[in-house]
CSV table of C-alpha atoms and ligand atoms in Angstrom, one decimal:
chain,number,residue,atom,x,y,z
A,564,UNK,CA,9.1,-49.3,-39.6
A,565,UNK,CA,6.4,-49.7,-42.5
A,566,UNK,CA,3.6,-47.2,-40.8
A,567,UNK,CA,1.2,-49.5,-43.2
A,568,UNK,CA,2.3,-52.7,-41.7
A,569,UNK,CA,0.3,-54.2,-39.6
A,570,UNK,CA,0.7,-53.0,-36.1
A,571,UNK,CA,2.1,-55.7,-33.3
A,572,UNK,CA,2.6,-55.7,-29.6
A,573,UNK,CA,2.8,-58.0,-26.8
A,574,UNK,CA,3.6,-59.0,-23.6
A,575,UNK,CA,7.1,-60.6,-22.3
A,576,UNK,CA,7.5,-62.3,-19.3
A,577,UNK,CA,8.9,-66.1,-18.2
A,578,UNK,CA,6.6,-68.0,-17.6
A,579,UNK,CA,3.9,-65.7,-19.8
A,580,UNK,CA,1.3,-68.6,-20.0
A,581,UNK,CA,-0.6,-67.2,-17.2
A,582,UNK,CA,-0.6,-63.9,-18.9
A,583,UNK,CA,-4.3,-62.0,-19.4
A,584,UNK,CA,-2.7,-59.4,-21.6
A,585,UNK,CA,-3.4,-61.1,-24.6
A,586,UNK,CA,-7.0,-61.6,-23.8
A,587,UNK,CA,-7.2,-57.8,-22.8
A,588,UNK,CA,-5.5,-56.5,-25.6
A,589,UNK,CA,-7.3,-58.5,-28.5
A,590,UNK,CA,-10.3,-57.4,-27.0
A,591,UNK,CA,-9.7,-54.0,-27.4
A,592,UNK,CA,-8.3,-55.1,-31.0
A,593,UNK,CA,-11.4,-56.2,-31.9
A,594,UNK,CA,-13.4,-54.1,-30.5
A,595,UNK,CA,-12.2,-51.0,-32.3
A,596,UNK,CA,-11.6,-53.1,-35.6
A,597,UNK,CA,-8.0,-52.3,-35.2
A,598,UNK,CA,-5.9,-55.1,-37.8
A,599,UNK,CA,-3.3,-55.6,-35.1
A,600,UNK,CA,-2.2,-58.9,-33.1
A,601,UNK,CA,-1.0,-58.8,-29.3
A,602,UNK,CA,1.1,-61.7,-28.7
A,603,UNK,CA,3.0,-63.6,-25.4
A,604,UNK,CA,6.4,-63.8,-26.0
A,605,UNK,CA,8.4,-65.8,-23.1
A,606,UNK,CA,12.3,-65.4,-23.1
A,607,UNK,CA,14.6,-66.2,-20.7
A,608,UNK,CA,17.5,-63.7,-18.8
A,609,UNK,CA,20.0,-64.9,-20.8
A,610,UNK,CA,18.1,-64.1,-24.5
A,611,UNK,CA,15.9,-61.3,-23.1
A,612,UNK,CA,18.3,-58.4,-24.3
A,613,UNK,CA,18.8,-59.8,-27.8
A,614,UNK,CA,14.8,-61.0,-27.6
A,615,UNK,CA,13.6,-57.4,-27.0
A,616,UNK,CA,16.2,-55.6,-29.3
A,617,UNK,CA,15.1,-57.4,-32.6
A,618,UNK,CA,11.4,-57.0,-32.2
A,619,UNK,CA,11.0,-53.3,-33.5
A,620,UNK,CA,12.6,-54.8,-37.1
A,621,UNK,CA,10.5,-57.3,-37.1
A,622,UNK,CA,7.3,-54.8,-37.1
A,623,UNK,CA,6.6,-54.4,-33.4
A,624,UNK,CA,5.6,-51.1,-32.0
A,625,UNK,CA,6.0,-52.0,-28.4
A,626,UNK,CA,5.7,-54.4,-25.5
A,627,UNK,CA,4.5,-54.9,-22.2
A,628,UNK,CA,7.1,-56.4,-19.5
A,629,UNK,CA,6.0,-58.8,-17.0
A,630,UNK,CA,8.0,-60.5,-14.1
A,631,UNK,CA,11.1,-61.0,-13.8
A,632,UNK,CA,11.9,-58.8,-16.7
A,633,UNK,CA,11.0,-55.2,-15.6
A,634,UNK,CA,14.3,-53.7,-13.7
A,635,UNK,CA,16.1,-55.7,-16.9
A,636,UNK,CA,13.9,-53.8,-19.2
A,637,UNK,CA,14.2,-50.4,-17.9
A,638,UNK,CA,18.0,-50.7,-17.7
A,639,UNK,CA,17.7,-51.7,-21.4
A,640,UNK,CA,15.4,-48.6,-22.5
A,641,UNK,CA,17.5,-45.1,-24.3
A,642,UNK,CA,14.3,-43.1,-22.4
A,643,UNK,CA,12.4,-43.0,-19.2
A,644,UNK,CA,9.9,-41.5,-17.8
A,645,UNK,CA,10.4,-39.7,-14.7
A,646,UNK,CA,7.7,-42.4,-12.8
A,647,UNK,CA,9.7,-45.4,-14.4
A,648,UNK,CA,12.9,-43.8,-13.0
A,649,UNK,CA,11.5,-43.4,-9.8
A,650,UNK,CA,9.9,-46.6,-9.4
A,651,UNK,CA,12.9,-48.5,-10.8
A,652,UNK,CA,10.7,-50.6,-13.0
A,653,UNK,CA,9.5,-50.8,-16.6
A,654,UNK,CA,6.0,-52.1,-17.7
A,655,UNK,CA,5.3,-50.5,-20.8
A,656,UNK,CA,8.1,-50.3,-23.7
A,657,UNK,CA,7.5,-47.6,-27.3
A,658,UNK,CA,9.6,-48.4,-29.6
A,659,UNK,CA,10.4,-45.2,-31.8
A,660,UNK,CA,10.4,-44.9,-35.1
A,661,UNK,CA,14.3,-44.7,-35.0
A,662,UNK,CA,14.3,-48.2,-33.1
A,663,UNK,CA,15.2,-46.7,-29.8
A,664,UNK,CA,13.3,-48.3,-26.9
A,665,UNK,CA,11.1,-45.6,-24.6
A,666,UNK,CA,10.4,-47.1,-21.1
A,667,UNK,CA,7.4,-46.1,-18.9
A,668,UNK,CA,6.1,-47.5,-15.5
A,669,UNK,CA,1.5,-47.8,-15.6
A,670,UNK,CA,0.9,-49.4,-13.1
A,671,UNK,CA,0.7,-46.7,-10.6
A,672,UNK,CA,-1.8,-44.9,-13.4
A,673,UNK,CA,-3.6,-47.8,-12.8
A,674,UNK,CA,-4.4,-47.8,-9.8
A,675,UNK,CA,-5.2,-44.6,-9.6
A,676,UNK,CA,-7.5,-44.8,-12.9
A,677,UNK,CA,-9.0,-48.0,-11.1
A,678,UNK,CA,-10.2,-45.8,-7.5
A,679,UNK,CA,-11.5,-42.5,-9.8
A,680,UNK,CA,-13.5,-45.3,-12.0
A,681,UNK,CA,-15.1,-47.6,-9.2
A,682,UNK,CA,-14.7,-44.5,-5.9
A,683,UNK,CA,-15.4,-41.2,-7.9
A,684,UNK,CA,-16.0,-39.2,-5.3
A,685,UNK,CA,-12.7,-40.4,-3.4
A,686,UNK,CA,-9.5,-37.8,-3.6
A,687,UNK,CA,-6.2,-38.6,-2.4
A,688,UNK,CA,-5.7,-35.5,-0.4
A,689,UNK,CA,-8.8,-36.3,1.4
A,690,UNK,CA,-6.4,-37.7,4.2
A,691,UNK,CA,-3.5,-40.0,5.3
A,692,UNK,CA,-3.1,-43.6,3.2
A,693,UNK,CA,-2.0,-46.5,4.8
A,694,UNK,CA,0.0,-48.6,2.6
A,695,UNK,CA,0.7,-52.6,3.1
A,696,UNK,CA,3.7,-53.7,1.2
A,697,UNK,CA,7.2,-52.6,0.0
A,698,UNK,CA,7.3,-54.7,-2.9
A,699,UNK,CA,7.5,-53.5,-6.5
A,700,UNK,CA,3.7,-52.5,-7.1
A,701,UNK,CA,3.7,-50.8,-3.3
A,702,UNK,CA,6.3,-48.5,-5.3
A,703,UNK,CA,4.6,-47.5,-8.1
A,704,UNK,CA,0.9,-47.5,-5.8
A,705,UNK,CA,3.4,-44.8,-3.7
A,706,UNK,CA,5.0,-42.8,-6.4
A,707,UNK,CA,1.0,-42.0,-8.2
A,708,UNK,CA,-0.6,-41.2,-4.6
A,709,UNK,CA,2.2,-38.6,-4.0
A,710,UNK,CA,1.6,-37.4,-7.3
A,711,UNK,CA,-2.5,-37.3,-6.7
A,712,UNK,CA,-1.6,-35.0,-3.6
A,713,UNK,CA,-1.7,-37.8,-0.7
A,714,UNK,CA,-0.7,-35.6,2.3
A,715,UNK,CA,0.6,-38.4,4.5
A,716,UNK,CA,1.7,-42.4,3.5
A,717,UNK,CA,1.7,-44.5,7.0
A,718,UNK,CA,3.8,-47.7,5.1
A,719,UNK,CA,4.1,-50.9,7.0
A,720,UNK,CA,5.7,-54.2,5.5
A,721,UNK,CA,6.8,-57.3,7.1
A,722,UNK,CA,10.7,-56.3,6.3
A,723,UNK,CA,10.6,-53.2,7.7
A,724,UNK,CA,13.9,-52.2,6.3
A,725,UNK,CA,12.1,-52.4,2.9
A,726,UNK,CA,9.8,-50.1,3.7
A,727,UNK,CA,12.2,-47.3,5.0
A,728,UNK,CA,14.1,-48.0,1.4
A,729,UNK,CA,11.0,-46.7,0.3
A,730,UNK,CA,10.7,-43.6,2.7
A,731,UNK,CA,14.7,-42.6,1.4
A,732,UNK,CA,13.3,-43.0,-2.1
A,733,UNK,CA,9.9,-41.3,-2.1
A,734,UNK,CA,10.4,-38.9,0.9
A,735,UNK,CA,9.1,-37.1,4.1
A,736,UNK,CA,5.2,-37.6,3.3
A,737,UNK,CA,6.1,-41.8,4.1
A,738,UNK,CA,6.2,-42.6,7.5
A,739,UNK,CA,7.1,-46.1,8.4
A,740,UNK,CA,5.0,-47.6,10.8
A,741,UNK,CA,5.6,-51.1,12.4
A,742,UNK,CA,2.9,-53.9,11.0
A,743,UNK,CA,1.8,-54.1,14.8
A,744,UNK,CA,1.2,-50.7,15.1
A,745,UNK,CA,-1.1,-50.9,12.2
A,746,UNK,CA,-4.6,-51.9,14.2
A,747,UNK,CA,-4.5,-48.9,16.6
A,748,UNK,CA,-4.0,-46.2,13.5
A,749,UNK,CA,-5.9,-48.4,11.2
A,750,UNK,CA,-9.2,-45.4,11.9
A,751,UNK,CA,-7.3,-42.5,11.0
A,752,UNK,CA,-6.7,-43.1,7.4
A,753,UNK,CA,-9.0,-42.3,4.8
A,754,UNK,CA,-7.7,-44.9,2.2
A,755,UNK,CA,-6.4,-48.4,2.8
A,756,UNK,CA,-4.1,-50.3,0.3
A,757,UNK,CA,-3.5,-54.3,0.4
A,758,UNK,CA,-0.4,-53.8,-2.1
A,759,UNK,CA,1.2,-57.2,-0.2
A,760,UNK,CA,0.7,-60.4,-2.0
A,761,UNK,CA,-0.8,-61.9,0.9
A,762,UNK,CA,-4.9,-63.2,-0.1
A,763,UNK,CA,-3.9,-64.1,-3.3
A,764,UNK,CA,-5.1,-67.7,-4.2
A,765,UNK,CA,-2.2,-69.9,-2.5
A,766,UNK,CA,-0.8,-67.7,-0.1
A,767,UNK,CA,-1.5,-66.8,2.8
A,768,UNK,CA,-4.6,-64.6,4.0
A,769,UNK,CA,-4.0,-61.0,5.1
A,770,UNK,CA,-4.2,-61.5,9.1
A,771,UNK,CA,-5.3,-57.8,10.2
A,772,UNK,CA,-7.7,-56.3,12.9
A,773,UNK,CA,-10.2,-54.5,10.9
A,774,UNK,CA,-12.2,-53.7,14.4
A,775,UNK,CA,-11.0,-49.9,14.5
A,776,UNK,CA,-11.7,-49.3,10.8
A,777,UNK,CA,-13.8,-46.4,10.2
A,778,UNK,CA,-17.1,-46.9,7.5
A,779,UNK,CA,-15.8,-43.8,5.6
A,780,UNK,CA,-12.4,-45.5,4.4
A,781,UNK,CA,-12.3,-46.4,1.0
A,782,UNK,CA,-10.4,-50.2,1.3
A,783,UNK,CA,-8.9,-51.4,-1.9
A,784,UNK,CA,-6.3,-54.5,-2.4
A,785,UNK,CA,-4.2,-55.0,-5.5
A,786,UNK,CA,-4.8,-58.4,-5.5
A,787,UNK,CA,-7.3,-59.3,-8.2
A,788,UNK,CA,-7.5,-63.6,-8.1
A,789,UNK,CA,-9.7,-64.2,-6.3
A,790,UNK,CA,-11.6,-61.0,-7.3
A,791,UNK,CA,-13.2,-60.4,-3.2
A,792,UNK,CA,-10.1,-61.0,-0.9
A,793,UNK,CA,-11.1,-61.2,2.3
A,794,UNK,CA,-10.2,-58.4,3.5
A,795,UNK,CA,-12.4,-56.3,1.2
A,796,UNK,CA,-15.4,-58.7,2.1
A,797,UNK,CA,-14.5,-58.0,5.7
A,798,UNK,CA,-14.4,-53.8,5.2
A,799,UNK,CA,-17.2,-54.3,3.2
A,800,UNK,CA,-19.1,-55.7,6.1
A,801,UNK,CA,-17.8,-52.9,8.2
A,802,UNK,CA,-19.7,-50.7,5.7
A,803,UNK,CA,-16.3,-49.7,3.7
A,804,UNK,CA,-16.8,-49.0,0.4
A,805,UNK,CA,-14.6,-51.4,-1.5
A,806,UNK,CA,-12.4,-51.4,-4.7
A,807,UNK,CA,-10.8,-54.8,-6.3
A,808,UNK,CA,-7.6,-55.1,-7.8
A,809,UNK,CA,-8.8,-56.0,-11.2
A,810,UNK,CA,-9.4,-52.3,-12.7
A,811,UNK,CA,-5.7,-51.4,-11.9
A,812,UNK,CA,-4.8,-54.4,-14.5
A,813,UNK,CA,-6.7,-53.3,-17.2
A,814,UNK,CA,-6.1,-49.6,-16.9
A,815,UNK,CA,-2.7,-49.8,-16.8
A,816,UNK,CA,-2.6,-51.5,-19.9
A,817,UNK,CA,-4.9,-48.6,-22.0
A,818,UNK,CA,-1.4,-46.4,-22.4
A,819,UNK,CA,0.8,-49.0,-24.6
A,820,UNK,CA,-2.8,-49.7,-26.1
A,821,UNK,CA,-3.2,-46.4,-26.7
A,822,UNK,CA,0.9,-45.6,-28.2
A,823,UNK,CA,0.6,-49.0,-30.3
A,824,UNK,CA,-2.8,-48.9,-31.7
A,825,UNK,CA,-2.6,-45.3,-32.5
A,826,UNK,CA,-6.6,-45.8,-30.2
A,827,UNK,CA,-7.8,-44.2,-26.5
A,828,UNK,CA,-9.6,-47.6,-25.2
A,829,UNK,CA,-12.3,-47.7,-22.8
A,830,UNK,CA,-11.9,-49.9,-19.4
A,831,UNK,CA,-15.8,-50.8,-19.0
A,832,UNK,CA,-17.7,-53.9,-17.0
A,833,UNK,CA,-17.3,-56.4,-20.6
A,834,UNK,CA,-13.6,-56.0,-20.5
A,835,UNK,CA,-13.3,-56.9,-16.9
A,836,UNK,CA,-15.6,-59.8,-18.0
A,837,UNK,CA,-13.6,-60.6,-20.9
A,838,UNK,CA,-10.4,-61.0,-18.6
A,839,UNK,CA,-11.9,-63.0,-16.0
A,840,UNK,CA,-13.2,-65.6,-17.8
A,841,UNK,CA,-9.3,-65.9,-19.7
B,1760,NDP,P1,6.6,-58.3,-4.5
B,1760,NDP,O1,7.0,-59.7,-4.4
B,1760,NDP,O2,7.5,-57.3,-5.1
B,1760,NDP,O3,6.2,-57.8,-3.0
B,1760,NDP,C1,5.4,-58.7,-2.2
B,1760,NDP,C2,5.0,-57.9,-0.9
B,1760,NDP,O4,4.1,-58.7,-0.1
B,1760,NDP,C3,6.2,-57.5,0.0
B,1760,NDP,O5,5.8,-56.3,0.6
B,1760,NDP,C4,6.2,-58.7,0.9
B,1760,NDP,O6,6.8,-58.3,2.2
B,1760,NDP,C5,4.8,-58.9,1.1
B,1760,NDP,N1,4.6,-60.3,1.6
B,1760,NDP,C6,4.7,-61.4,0.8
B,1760,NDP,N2,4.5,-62.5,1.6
B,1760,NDP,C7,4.2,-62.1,2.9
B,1760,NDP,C8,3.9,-62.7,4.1
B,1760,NDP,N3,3.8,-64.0,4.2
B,1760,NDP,N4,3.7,-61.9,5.2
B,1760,NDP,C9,3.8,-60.6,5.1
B,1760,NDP,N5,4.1,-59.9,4.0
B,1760,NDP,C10,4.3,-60.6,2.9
B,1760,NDP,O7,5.2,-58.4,-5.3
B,1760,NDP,P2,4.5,-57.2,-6.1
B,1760,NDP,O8,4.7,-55.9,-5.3
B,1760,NDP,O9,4.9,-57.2,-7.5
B,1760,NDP,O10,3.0,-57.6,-6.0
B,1760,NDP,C11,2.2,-57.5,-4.8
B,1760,NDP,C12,0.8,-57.9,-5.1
B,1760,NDP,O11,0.2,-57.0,-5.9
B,1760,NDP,C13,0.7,-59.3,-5.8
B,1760,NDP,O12,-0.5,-60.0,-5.2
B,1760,NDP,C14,0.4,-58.9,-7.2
B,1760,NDP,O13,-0.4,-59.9,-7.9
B,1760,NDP,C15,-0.4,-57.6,-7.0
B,1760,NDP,N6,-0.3,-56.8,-8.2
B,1760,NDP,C16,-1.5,-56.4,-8.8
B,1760,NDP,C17,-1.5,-55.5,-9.9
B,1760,NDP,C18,-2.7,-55.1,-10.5
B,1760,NDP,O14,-2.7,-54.6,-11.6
B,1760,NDP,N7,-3.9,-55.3,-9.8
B,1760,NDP,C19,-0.2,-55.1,-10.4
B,1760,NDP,C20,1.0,-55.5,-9.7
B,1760,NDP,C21,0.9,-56.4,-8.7
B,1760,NDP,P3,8.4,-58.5,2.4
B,1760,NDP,O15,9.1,-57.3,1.8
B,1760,NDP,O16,8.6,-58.6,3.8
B,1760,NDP,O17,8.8,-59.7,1.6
């Protein structure tokens, strides 16, 4: 690789049309004055492999992996970091200088970025978490709040054996709790994750007794469209203070930003603009 070329990245994913990478990314481009391009690149399981391998000759430095392609991706990777390992997904791909493909996992640096930027003053040994969701991004929301110190993770999910894959993988500070058990408990914890996809615009709302809810937990959802789920509008009227989804997007893109573009970029209110108007 030319280190005068013109730096590229992107974003792969099937379908990528959807994507507000691009936006986010050529923001910071232009912001900083950076000659770079960011661009969607959709593949399809059968080219994926072949797709990603030929992109660091043809000048890119790296790429960010979207659904379905992030297990595929960190299979494909020669290093991982320990959280992509752990999580068992890829986000964020570095391609070295020798054209071997470095995989990390962000999104979990995300969210945690996303709670010390909009809830400075909350820490996550402050008390127990309750987590909704065994999904992928419950994962990588687990892996960073054990990291941060969380003392205790009650995790509830619809498929309950899901959620006790989770406990074998992450350990003895996750205790599964059953979804109907989750009202009674629900004014113990001092942080409450949405990491479900339920409240997202076309599925279903997030059908959960708030009443017990105490006005010092710090309610956040992962689900950023629409921007107010209803369940933070509904801690917020509880007196909760409340955290959307959308900062965990854009901060954990500022990593692969900041390994591409060679440039630390700042998450501030006209990014999130930027992105929501994509
Ligand atoms: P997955 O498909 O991997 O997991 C979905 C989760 O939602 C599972 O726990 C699933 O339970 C649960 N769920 C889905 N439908 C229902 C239902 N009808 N009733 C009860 N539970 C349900 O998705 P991800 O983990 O990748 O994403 C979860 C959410 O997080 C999405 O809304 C996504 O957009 C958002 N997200 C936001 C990010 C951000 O940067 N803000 C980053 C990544 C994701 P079960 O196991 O029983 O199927």
């Amino acid at each position: 690789m030319n280190a005068k070329s013109i730096p590229l990245a992107g974003v792969i994913g099937a379908p990528i049309v959807h994507s507000k990478s691009p936006a986010l990314h050529r923001h910071w481009l232009q912001r900083y004055g950076i000659n770079g391009h960011y661009v969607p690149i959709e593949l399809t399981q059968d080219n994926f492999a072949d797709g990603l391998k030929s992109l660091p000759r043809l000048g890119f430095r790296g790429v960010n992996i979207t659904m379905p392609f992030k297990k595929a991706a960190l299979d494909l990777a020669d290093t991982v970091t320990d959280r992509a390992a752990l999580i068992g997904a890829a986000n964020t791909l570095t391609f070295r200088k020798d054209g071997r493909i470095h995989a990390d996992n962000t999104d979990g640096f995300g969210f945690i970025a996303n709670l010390h930027q909009y809830a400075p003053d909350w820490r996550a040994n402050s008390g127990p978490v309750l987590v909704l969701g065994a999904g992928g991004a419950a994962g990588a929301v687990l892996s960073a709040l054990l990291n941060e110190g969380a003392p205790q993770i009650y995790l509830a999910n619809r498929t309950k054996t899901s959620a006790e894959m989770m406990r074998e993988k992450f350990g003895a500070r996750i205790k599964v709790i059953d979804l109907t058990k989750v009202p009674a408990m629900i004014g113990d914890v001092s942080l409450l994750v949405n990491a479900t996809s339920l409240g997202m615009a076309g599925k279903s709302e997030l059908q959960l007794d708030l009443k017990a809810l105490n006005k010092n937990t710090l309610v956040t959802d992962l689900v950023y469209n629409p921007l107010r789920t209803s369940l933070l509008d509904r801690a917020a009227a509880l007196g909760c203070h409340t955290v959307d989804g959308l900062g965990m997007l854009l901060h954990q893109a500022a990593p692969g930003f900041e390994n591409w573009f060679r440039k630390k970029p700042t998450v501030d209110e006209e990014l999130r603009q930027v992105v929501l108007n994509a």
